[in-house]
JSON list of C-alpha atoms in Angstrom, two decimals:
[
{"chain": "A", "resi": 201, "resn": "MET", "atom": "CA", "xyz": [5.14, -106.23, 32.21]},
{"chain": "A", "resi": 202, "resn": "PRO", "atom": "CA", "xyz": [1.96, -108.18, 31.35]},
{"chain": "A", "resi": 203, "resn": "SER", "atom": "CA", "xyz": [-1.27, -106.39, 30.47]},
{"chain": "A", "resi": 204, "resn": "PRO", "atom": "CA", "xyz": [-4.13, -106.23, 32.96]},
{"chain": "A", "resi": 205, "resn": "ALA", "atom": "CA", "xyz": [-6.59, -109.12, 32.59]},
{"chain": "A", "resi": 206, "resn": "PRO", "atom": "CA", "xyz": [-9.48, -107.07, 31.09]},
{"chain": "A", "resi": 207, "resn": "GLN", "atom": "CA", "xyz": [-7.21, -105.65, 28.40]},
{"chain": "A", "resi": 208, "resn": "ILE", "atom": "CA", "xyz": [-6.08, -109.10, 27.25]},
{"chain": "A", "resi": 209, "resn": "SER", "atom": "CA", "xyz": [-9.55, -109.62, 25.76]},
{"chain": "A", "resi": 210, "resn": "THR", "atom": "CA", "xyz": [-8.94, -106.72, 23.37]},
{"chain": "A", "resi": 211, "resn": "GLN", "atom": "CA", "xyz": [-5.51, -107.96, 22.30]},
{"chain": "A", "resi": 212, "resn": "ARG", "atom": "CA", "xyz": [-6.55, -111.34, 20.90]},
{"chain": "A", "resi": 213, "resn": "ALA", "atom": "CA", "xyz": [-8.70, -111.77, 17.81]},
{"chain": "A", "resi": 214, "resn": "SER", "atom": "CA", "xyz": [-10.63, -114.62, 19.41]},
{"chain": "A", "resi": 215, "resn": "LYS", "atom": "CA", "xyz": [-11.82, -112.51, 22.35]},
{"chain": "A", "resi": 216, "resn": "ARG", "atom": "CA", "xyz": [-14.65, -109.98, 22.30]},
{"chain": "A", "resi": 217, "resn": "PRO", "atom": "CA", "xyz": [-13.78, -106.54, 23.74]},
{"chain": "A", "resi": 218, "resn": "PHE", "atom": "CA", "xyz": [-15.82, -105.00, 26.51]},
{"chain": "A", "resi": 219, "resn": "GLY", "atom": "CA", "xyz": [-18.34, -102.45, 25.35]},
{"chain": "A", "resi": 220, "resn": "VAL", "atom": "CA", "xyz": [-21.56, -100.68, 26.15]},
{"chain": "A", "resi": 221, "resn": "GLY", "atom": "CA", "xyz": [-24.74, -99.82, 24.28]},
{"chain": "A", "resi": 222, "resn": "LEU", "atom": "CA", "xyz": [-26.45, -96.49, 24.87]},
{"chain": "A", "resi": 223, "resn": "LEU", "atom": "CA", "xyz": [-29.65, -94.69, 23.94]},
{"chain": "A", "resi": 224, "resn": "VAL", "atom": "CA", "xyz": [-28.84, -91.05, 23.25]},
{"chain": "A", "resi": 225, "resn": "ALA", "atom": "CA", "xyz": [-31.65, -88.51, 22.90]},
{"chain": "A", "resi": 226, "resn": "GLY", "atom": "CA", "xyz": [-31.19, -84.98, 21.67]},
{"chain": "A", "resi": 227, "resn": "VAL", "atom": "CA", "xyz": [-32.76, -82.09, 19.84]},
{"chain": "A", "resi": 228, "resn": "ASP", "atom": "CA", "xyz": [-31.47, -79.91, 17.01]},
{"chain": "A", "resi": 229, "resn": "GLU", "atom": "CA", "xyz": [-33.00, -77.54, 14.45]},
{"chain": "A", "resi": 230, "resn": "ASN", "atom": "CA", "xyz": [-34.59, -80.56, 12.71]},
{"chain": "A", "resi": 231, "resn": "GLY", "atom": "CA", "xyz": [-36.36, -81.79, 15.85]},
{"chain": "A", "resi": 232, "resn": "PRO", "atom": "CA", "xyz": [-35.85, -84.62, 18.34]},
{"chain": "A", "resi": 233, "resn": "HIS", "atom": "CA", "xyz": [-33.51, -87.53, 17.60]},
{"chain": "A", "resi": 234, "resn": "LEU", "atom": "CA", "xyz": [-32.95, -90.90, 19.27]},
{"chain": "A", "resi": 235, "resn": "TYR", "atom": "CA", "xyz": [-29.78, -92.87, 18.59]},
{"chain": "A", "resi": 236, "resn": "GLN", "atom": "CA", "xyz": [-28.63, -96.29, 19.72]},
{"chain": "A", "resi": 237, "resn": "THR", "atom": "CA", "xyz": [-24.90, -96.87, 19.95]},
{"chain": "A", "resi": 238, "resn": "CYS", "atom": "CA", "xyz": [-23.54, -100.42, 19.91]},
{"chain": "A", "resi": 239, "resn": "PRO", "atom": "CA", "xyz": [-20.36, -101.86, 21.45]},
{"chain": "A", "resi": 240, "resn": "SER", "atom": "CA", "xyz": [-19.12, -102.39, 17.87]},
{"chain": "A", "resi": 241, "resn": "GLY", "atom": "CA", "xyz": [-19.08, -98.62, 17.34]},
{"chain": "A", "resi": 242, "resn": "ASN", "atom": "CA", "xyz": [-22.10, -98.57, 15.04]},
{"chain": "A", "resi": 243, "resn": "TYR", "atom": "CA", "xyz": [-24.96, -96.21, 15.69]},
{"chain": "A", "resi": 244, "resn": "PHE", "atom": "CA", "xyz": [-28.52, -96.07, 14.38]},
{"chain": "A", "resi": 245, "resn": "GLU", "atom": "CA", "xyz": [-31.27, -93.45, 14.54]},
{"chain": "A", "resi": 246, "resn": "TYR", "atom": "CA", "xyz": [-34.72, -94.63, 15.59]},
{"chain": "A", "resi": 247, "resn": "LEU", "atom": "CA", "xyz": [-38.14, -93.19, 16.22]},
{"chain": "A", "resi": 248, "resn": "ALA", "atom": "CA", "xyz": [-38.44, -95.54, 19.20]},
{"chain": "A", "resi": 249, "resn": "MET", "atom": "CA", "xyz": [-35.99, -98.05, 20.63]},
{"chain": "A", "resi": 250, "resn": "ALA", "atom": "CA", "xyz": [-35.38, -100.34, 23.61]},
{"chain": "A", "resi": 251, "resn": "ILE", "atom": "CA", "xyz": [-32.09, -101.82, 24.73]},
{"chain": "A", "resi": 252, "resn": "GLY", "atom": "CA", "xyz": [-31.17, -104.15, 27.53]},
{"chain": "A", "resi": 253, "resn": "ALA", "atom": "CA", "xyz": [-31.57, -107.73, 28.62]},
{"chain": "A", "resi": 254, "resn": "ARG", "atom": "CA", "xyz": [-35.39, -107.82, 28.55]},
{"chain": "A", "resi": 255, "resn": "SER", "atom": "CA", "xyz": [-35.89, -105.23, 25.84]},
{"chain": "A", "resi": 256, "resn": "GLN", "atom": "CA", "xyz": [-37.59, -107.49, 23.27]},
{"chain": "A", "resi": 257, "resn": "SER", "atom": "CA", "xyz": [-41.04, -107.08, 24.85]},
{"chain": "A", "resi": 258, "resn": "ALA", "atom": "CA", "xyz": [-40.66, -103.30, 24.88]},
{"chain": "A", "resi": 259, "resn": "LYS", "atom": "CA", "xyz": [-39.47, -103.36, 21.26]},
{"chain": "A", "resi": 260, "resn": "THR", "atom": "CA", "xyz": [-42.52, -105.36, 20.27]},
{"chain": "A", "resi": 261, "resn": "TYR", "atom": "CA", "xyz": [-44.84, -102.90, 22.04]},
{"chain": "A", "resi": 262, "resn": "LEU", "atom": "CA", "xyz": [-43.15, -99.86, 20.50]},
{"chain": "A", "resi": 263, "resn": "GLU", "atom": "CA", "xyz": [-43.09, -101.50, 17.07]},
{"chain": "A", "resi": 264, "resn": "ARG", "atom": "CA", "xyz": [-46.87, -101.81, 17.27]},
{"chain": "A", "resi": 265, "resn": "THR", "atom": "CA", "xyz": [-47.40, -98.23, 18.46]},
{"chain": "A", "resi": 266, "resn": "TYR", "atom": "CA", "xyz": [-44.58, -96.06, 17.09]},
{"chain": "A", "resi": 267, "resn": "THR", "atom": "CA", "xyz": [-46.68, -94.65, 14.22]},
{"chain": "A", "resi": 268, "resn": "THR", "atom": "CA", "xyz": [-48.90, -92.86, 16.74]},
{"chain": "A", "resi": 269, "resn": "LEU", "atom": "CA", "xyz": [-45.99, -91.27, 18.62]},
{"chain": "A", "resi": 270, "resn": "ALA", "atom": "CA", "xyz": [-45.37, -88.38, 16.16]},
{"chain": "A", "resi": 271, "resn": "GLU", "atom": "CA", "xyz": [-48.75, -86.82, 17.00]},
{"chain": "A", "resi": 272, "resn": "ALA", "atom": "CA", "xyz": [-48.60, -87.64, 20.70]},
{"chain": "A", "resi": 273, "resn": "GLY", "atom": "CA", "xyz": [-48.21, -85.05, 23.41]},
{"chain": "A", "resi": 274, "resn": "VAL", "atom": "CA", "xyz": [-45.72, -85.20, 26.25]},
{"chain": "A", "resi": 275, "resn": "GLU", "atom": "CA", "xyz": [-48.06, -87.04, 28.62]},
{"chain": "A", "resi": 276, "resn": "GLU", "atom": "CA", "xyz": [-48.86, -89.69, 25.99]},
{"chain": "A", "resi": 277, "resn": "LEU", "atom": "CA", "xyz": [-45.16, -90.13, 25.20]},
{"chain": "A", "resi": 278, "resn": "ILE", "atom": "CA", "xyz": [-44.33, -90.61, 28.87]},
{"chain": "A", "resi": 279, "resn": "GLN", "atom": "CA", "xyz": [-47.16, -93.10, 29.31]},
{"chain": "A", "resi": 280, "resn": "SER", "atom": "CA", "xyz": [-46.02, -94.97, 26.20]},
{"chain": "A", "resi": 281, "resn": "ALA", "atom": "CA", "xyz": [-42.45, -95.21, 27.56]},
{"chain": "A", "resi": 282, "resn": "VAL", "atom": "CA", "xyz": [-43.69, -96.46, 30.95]},
{"chain": "A", "resi": 283, "resn": "THR", "atom": "CA", "xyz": [-45.96, -98.99, 29.24]},
{"chain": "A", "resi": 284, "resn": "ALA", "atom": "CA", "xyz": [-42.97, -100.26, 27.24]},
{"chain": "A", "resi": 285, "resn": "LEU", "atom": "CA", "xyz": [-41.02, -100.61, 30.48]},
{"chain": "A", "resi": 286, "resn": "ARG", "atom": "CA", "xyz": [-43.86, -102.56, 32.04]},
{"chain": "A", "resi": 287, "resn": "GLU", "atom": "CA", "xyz": [-43.71, -104.97, 29.11]},
{"chain": "A", "resi": 288, "resn": "THR", "atom": "CA", "xyz": [-40.11, -105.80, 30.08]},
{"chain": "A", "resi": 289, "resn": "VAL", "atom": "CA", "xyz": [-40.99, -106.85, 33.62]},
{"chain": "A", "resi": 290, "resn": "ALA", "atom": "CA", "xyz": [-44.28, -108.59, 32.79]},
{"chain": "A", "resi": 291, "resn": "SER", "atom": "CA", "xyz": [-42.56, -111.97, 32.41]},
{"chain": "A", "resi": 292, "resn": "SER", "atom": "CA", "xyz": [-40.58, -111.66, 35.63]},
{"chain": "A", "resi": 293, "resn": "LYS", "atom": "CA", "xyz": [-42.05, -113.12, 38.79]},
{"chain": "A", "resi": 294, "resn": "ASP", "atom": "CA", "xyz": [-39.68, -111.24, 41.08]},
{"chain": "A", "resi": 295, "resn": "THR", "atom": "CA", "xyz": [-39.64, -107.82, 39.42]},
{"chain": "A", "resi": 296, "resn": "GLU", "atom": "CA", "xyz": [-42.31, -105.15, 39.40]},
{"chain": "A", "resi": 297, "resn": "LEU", "atom": "CA", "xyz": [-42.30, -101.66, 37.91]},
{"chain": "A", "resi": 298, "resn": "THR", "atom": "CA", "xyz": [-42.03, -99.27, 40.87]},
{"chain": "A", "resi": 299, "resn": "THR", "atom": "CA", "xyz": [-40.85, -95.74, 41.58]},
{"chain": "A", "resi": 300, "resn": "LYS", "atom": "CA", "xyz": [-37.64, -97.25, 42.95]},
{"chain": "A", "resi": 301, "resn": "ASN", "atom": "CA", "xyz": [-36.61, -98.82, 39.62]},
{"chain": "A", "resi": 302, "resn": "THR", "atom": "CA", "xyz": [-38.13, -96.29, 37.19]},
{"chain": "A", "resi": 303, "resn": "ALA", "atom": "CA", "xyz": [-37.00, -92.84, 36.10]},
{"chain": "A", "resi": 304, "resn": "ILE", "atom": "CA", "xyz": [-38.23, -90.79, 33.14]},
{"chain": "A", "resi": 305, "resn": "ALA", "atom": "CA", "xyz": [-36.05, -88.33, 31.24]},
{"chain": "A", "resi": 306, "resn": "ILE", "atom": "CA", "xyz": [-37.73, -85.66, 29.11]},
{"chain": "A", "resi": 307, "resn": "VAL", "atom": "CA", "xyz": [-35.71, -83.82, 26.47]},
{"chain": "A", "resi": 308, "resn": "GLY", "atom": "CA", "xyz": [-37.46, -80.56, 25.57]},
{"chain": "A", "resi": 309, "resn": "THR", "atom": "CA", "xyz": [-37.67, -79.30, 21.99]},
{"chain": "A", "resi": 310, "resn": "ASP", "atom": "CA", "xyz": [-38.75, -75.86, 23.19]},
{"chain": "A", "resi": 311, "resn": "GLY", "atom": "CA", "xyz": [-35.35, -74.95, 24.65]},
{"chain": "A", "resi": 312, "resn": "SER", "atom": "CA", "xyz": [-36.28, -76.13, 28.15]},
{"chain": "A", "resi": 313, "resn": "GLY", "atom": "CA", "xyz": [-33.43, -78.65, 28.19]},
{"chain": "A", "resi": 314, "resn": "MET", "atom": "CA", "xyz": [-33.68, -82.02, 29.91]},
{"chain": "A", "resi": 315, "resn": "ARG", "atom": "CA", "xyz": [-35.53, -82.90, 33.08]},
{"chain": "A", "resi": 316, "resn": "VAL", "atom": "CA", "xyz": [-35.77, -86.17, 34.98]},
{"chain": "A", "resi": 317, "resn": "LEU", "atom": "CA", "xyz": [-38.84, -87.45, 36.79]},
{"chain": "A", "resi": 318, "resn": "GLU", "atom": "CA", "xyz": [-38.12, -89.77, 39.70]},
{"chain": "A", "resi": 319, "resn": "ASN", "atom": "CA", "xyz": [-39.81, -91.26, 42.75]},
{"chain": "A", "resi": 320, "resn": "ALA", "atom": "CA", "xyz": [-43.20, -89.62, 43.47]},
{"chain": "A", "resi": 321, "resn": "ALA", "atom": "CA", "xyz": [-43.27, -87.84, 40.08]},
{"chain": "A", "resi": 322, "resn": "VAL", "atom": "CA", "xyz": [-43.31, -91.25, 38.33]},
{"chain": "A", "resi": 323, "resn": "GLN", "atom": "CA", "xyz": [-46.08, -92.73, 40.52]},
{"chain": "A", "resi": 324, "resn": "PRO", "atom": "CA", "xyz": [-49.05, -91.31, 38.52]},
{"chain": "A", "resi": 325, "resn": "TYR", "atom": "CA", "xyz": [-47.78, -93.01, 35.35]},
{"chain": "A", "resi": 326, "resn": "ILE", "atom": "CA", "xyz": [-47.35, -96.34, 37.12]},
{"chain": "A", "resi": 327, "resn": "ASP", "atom": "CA", "xyz": [-50.81, -95.95, 38.67]},
{"chain": "A", "resi": 328, "resn": "ALA", "atom": "CA", "xyz": [-52.25, -95.35, 35.18]},
{"chain": "A", "resi": 329, "resn": "LEU", "atom": "CA", "xyz": [-50.80, -98.72, 34.13]},
{"chain": "A", "resi": 330, "resn": "ASP", "atom": "CA", "xyz": [-52.54, -100.43, 37.02]},
{"chain": "A", "resi": 331, "resn": "ALA", "atom": "CA", "xyz": [-55.85, -98.81, 36.02]},
{"chain": "A", "resi": 332, "resn": "ALA", "atom": "CA", "xyz": [-55.46, -100.00, 32.41]},
{"chain": "A", "resi": 333, "resn": "SER", "atom": "CA", "xyz": [-56.36, -103.52, 31.37]},
{"chain": "A", "resi": 334, "resn": "PRO", "atom": "CA", "xyz": [-53.65, -106.17, 31.81]},
{"chain": "A", "resi": 335, "resn": "ALA", "atom": "CA", "xyz": [-51.46, -107.14, 28.85]},
{"chain": "A", "resi": 336, "resn": "SER", "atom": "CA", "xyz": [-52.72, -109.91, 26.60]},
{"chain": "A", "resi": 337, "resn": "ASP", "atom": "CA", "xyz": [-51.29, -113.40, 26.95]},
{"chain": "A", "resi": 338, "resn": "ASP", "atom": "CA", "xyz": [-50.23, -113.61, 23.28]},
{"chain": "A", "resi": 339, "resn": "GLU", "atom": "CA", "xyz": [-47.63, -110.85, 23.53]},
{"chain": "A", "resi": 340, "resn": "GLU", "atom": "CA", "xyz": [-44.00, -111.84, 23.01]},
{"chain": "A", "resi": 341, "resn": "GLU", "atom": "CA", "xyz": [-42.02, -112.10, 26.20]},
{"chain": "A", "resi": 342, "resn": "ASP", "atom": "CA", "xyz": [-38.28, -112.19, 26.70]},
{"chain": "A", "resi": 343, "resn": "GLY", "atom": "CA", "xyz": [-37.09, -113.37, 30.10]},
{"chain": "A", "resi": 344, "resn": "ASP", "atom": "CA", "xyz": [-33.36, -113.65, 29.42]},
{"chain": "A", "resi": 345, "resn": "GLY", "atom": "CA", "xyz": [-32.21, -110.78, 31.62]},
{"chain": "A", "resi": 346, "resn": "ASP", "atom": "CA", "xyz": [-33.02, -108.20, 34.20]},
{"chain": "A", "resi": 347, "resn": "ASN", "atom": "CA", "xyz": [-33.02, -104.67, 32.81]},
{"chain": "A", "resi": 348, "resn": "ALA", "atom": "CA", "xyz": [-33.98, -102.76, 29.69]},
{"chain": "A", "resi": 349, "resn": "ALA", "atom": "CA", "xyz": [-34.47, -99.13, 28.67]},
{"chain": "A", "resi": 350, "resn": "ALA", "atom": "CA", "xyz": [-37.18, -97.68, 26.35]},
{"chain": "A", "resi": 351, "resn": "ALA", "atom": "CA", "xyz": [-37.48, -94.36, 24.61]},
{"chain": "A", "resi": 352, "resn": "PRO", "atom": "CA", "xyz": [-39.98, -93.06, 22.12]},
{"chain": "A", "resi": 353, "resn": "ALA", "atom": "CA", "xyz": [-38.95, -89.92, 20.27]},
{"chain": "A", "resi": 354, "resn": "ALA", "atom": "CA", "xyz": [-41.54, -87.73, 18.58]},
{"chain": "A", "resi": 355, "resn": "ALA", "atom": "CA", "xyz": [-42.06, -84.24, 17.24]},
{"chain": "A", "resi": 356, "resn": "ALA", "atom": "CA", "xyz": [-43.98, -83.12, 20.32]},
{"chain": "A", "resi": 357, "resn": "PRO", "atom": "CA", "xyz": [-42.80, -80.23, 22.52]},
{"chain": "A", "resi": 358, "resn": "ASP", "atom": "CA", "xyz": [-40.81, -82.79, 24.50]},
{"chain": "A", "resi": 359, "resn": "ALA", "atom": "CA", "xyz": [-39.54, -86.28, 23.77]},
{"chain": "A", "resi": 360, "resn": "ALA", "atom": "CA", "xyz": [-39.68, -88.80, 26.60]},
{"chain": "A", "resi": 361, "resn": "ALA", "atom": "CA", "xyz": [-37.28, -91.57, 27.53]},
{"chain": "A", "resi": 362, "resn": "GLY", "atom": "CA", "xyz": [-37.60, -94.16, 30.26]},
{"chain": "A", "resi": 363, "resn": "GLU", "atom": "CA", "xyz": [-34.94, -95.81, 32.34]},
{"chain": "A", "resi": 364, "resn": "ALA", "atom": "CA", "xyz": [-35.28, -98.96, 34.36]},
{"chain": "A", "resi": 365, "resn": "ALA", "atom": "CA", "xyz": [-36.01, -102.34, 33.17]},
{"chain": "A", "resi": 366, "resn": "PRO", "atom": "CA", "xyz": [-36.21, -98.86, 27.30]},
{"chain": "A", "resi": 367, "resn": "ALA", "atom": "CA", "xyz": [-38.32, -98.76, 22.48]},
{"chain": "A", "resi": 368, "resn": "ALA", "atom": "CA", "xyz": [-38.84, -100.83, 19.36]},
{"chain": "A", "resi": 369, "resn": "ASP", "atom": "CA", "xyz": [-36.85, -101.51, 16.25]},
{"chain": "A", "resi": 370, "resn": "ALA", "atom": "CA", "xyz": [-38.56, -98.65, 14.46]},
{"chain": "A", "resi": 371, "resn": "PRO", "atom": "CA", "xyz": [-35.88, -96.67, 12.66]},
{"chain": "A", "resi": 372, "resn": "ALA", "atom": "CA", "xyz": [-36.34, -93.12, 11.44]},
{"chain": "A", "resi": 373, "resn": "GLU", "atom": "CA", "xyz": [-36.71, -94.41, 7.86]},
{"chain": "A", "resi": 374, "resn": "GLY", "atom": "CA", "xyz": [-39.95, -96.27, 8.65]},
{"chain": "A", "resi": 375, "resn": "PRO", "atom": "CA", "xyz": [-41.11, -99.88, 8.94]},
{"chain": "A", "resi": 376, "resn": "ALA", "atom": "CA", "xyz": [-40.06, -100.86, 5.39]},
{"chain": "A", "resi": 377, "resn": "ASP", "atom": "CA", "xyz": [-36.45, -100.08, 6.23]},
{"chain": "A", "resi": 378, "resn": "MET", "atom": "CA", "xyz": [-36.40, -101.49, 9.75]},
{"chain": "A", "resi": 379, "resn": "GLN", "atom": "CA", "xyz": [-33.00, -102.22, 11.16]},
{"chain": "A", "resi": 380, "resn": "THR", "atom": "CA", "xyz": [-32.46, -105.20, 13.38]}
]
């Protein structure tokens, strides 16, 4: 009996297997952690990371700002994640950051677990973006896809992660050892 069509890709050396990349946030006795898993099976720990089709703009933003995240409070971390998400849709003419396409997950380091902000709870952070000055024209844009995800992790009482259209190539080791 022949194999199903999707499985054939995994049975030939010339075909690439299906896979998924994830951002995984968690907390242990050493503090918050943010990992990216790749379809190849590799994983990397980062201070901030973005994945997805339009993630390059968010990575650039988080690369510029990740050094300030360790001292940031929860509200600043959330605003930083939402700002990174906005960077991903800035180059799209038909996409806008709204409460319908944005959710924020907060992983607590104080034993409070994880909570998700959606819909009306996200609106104040989006409104704060509108009140801020628009992004500069010289920022790098990546318009090769539709969605991305950004997540800064820091040693604040909570670590925030965004989900919609997510953080920069800033590994836990620091900028000298950046992984690409």
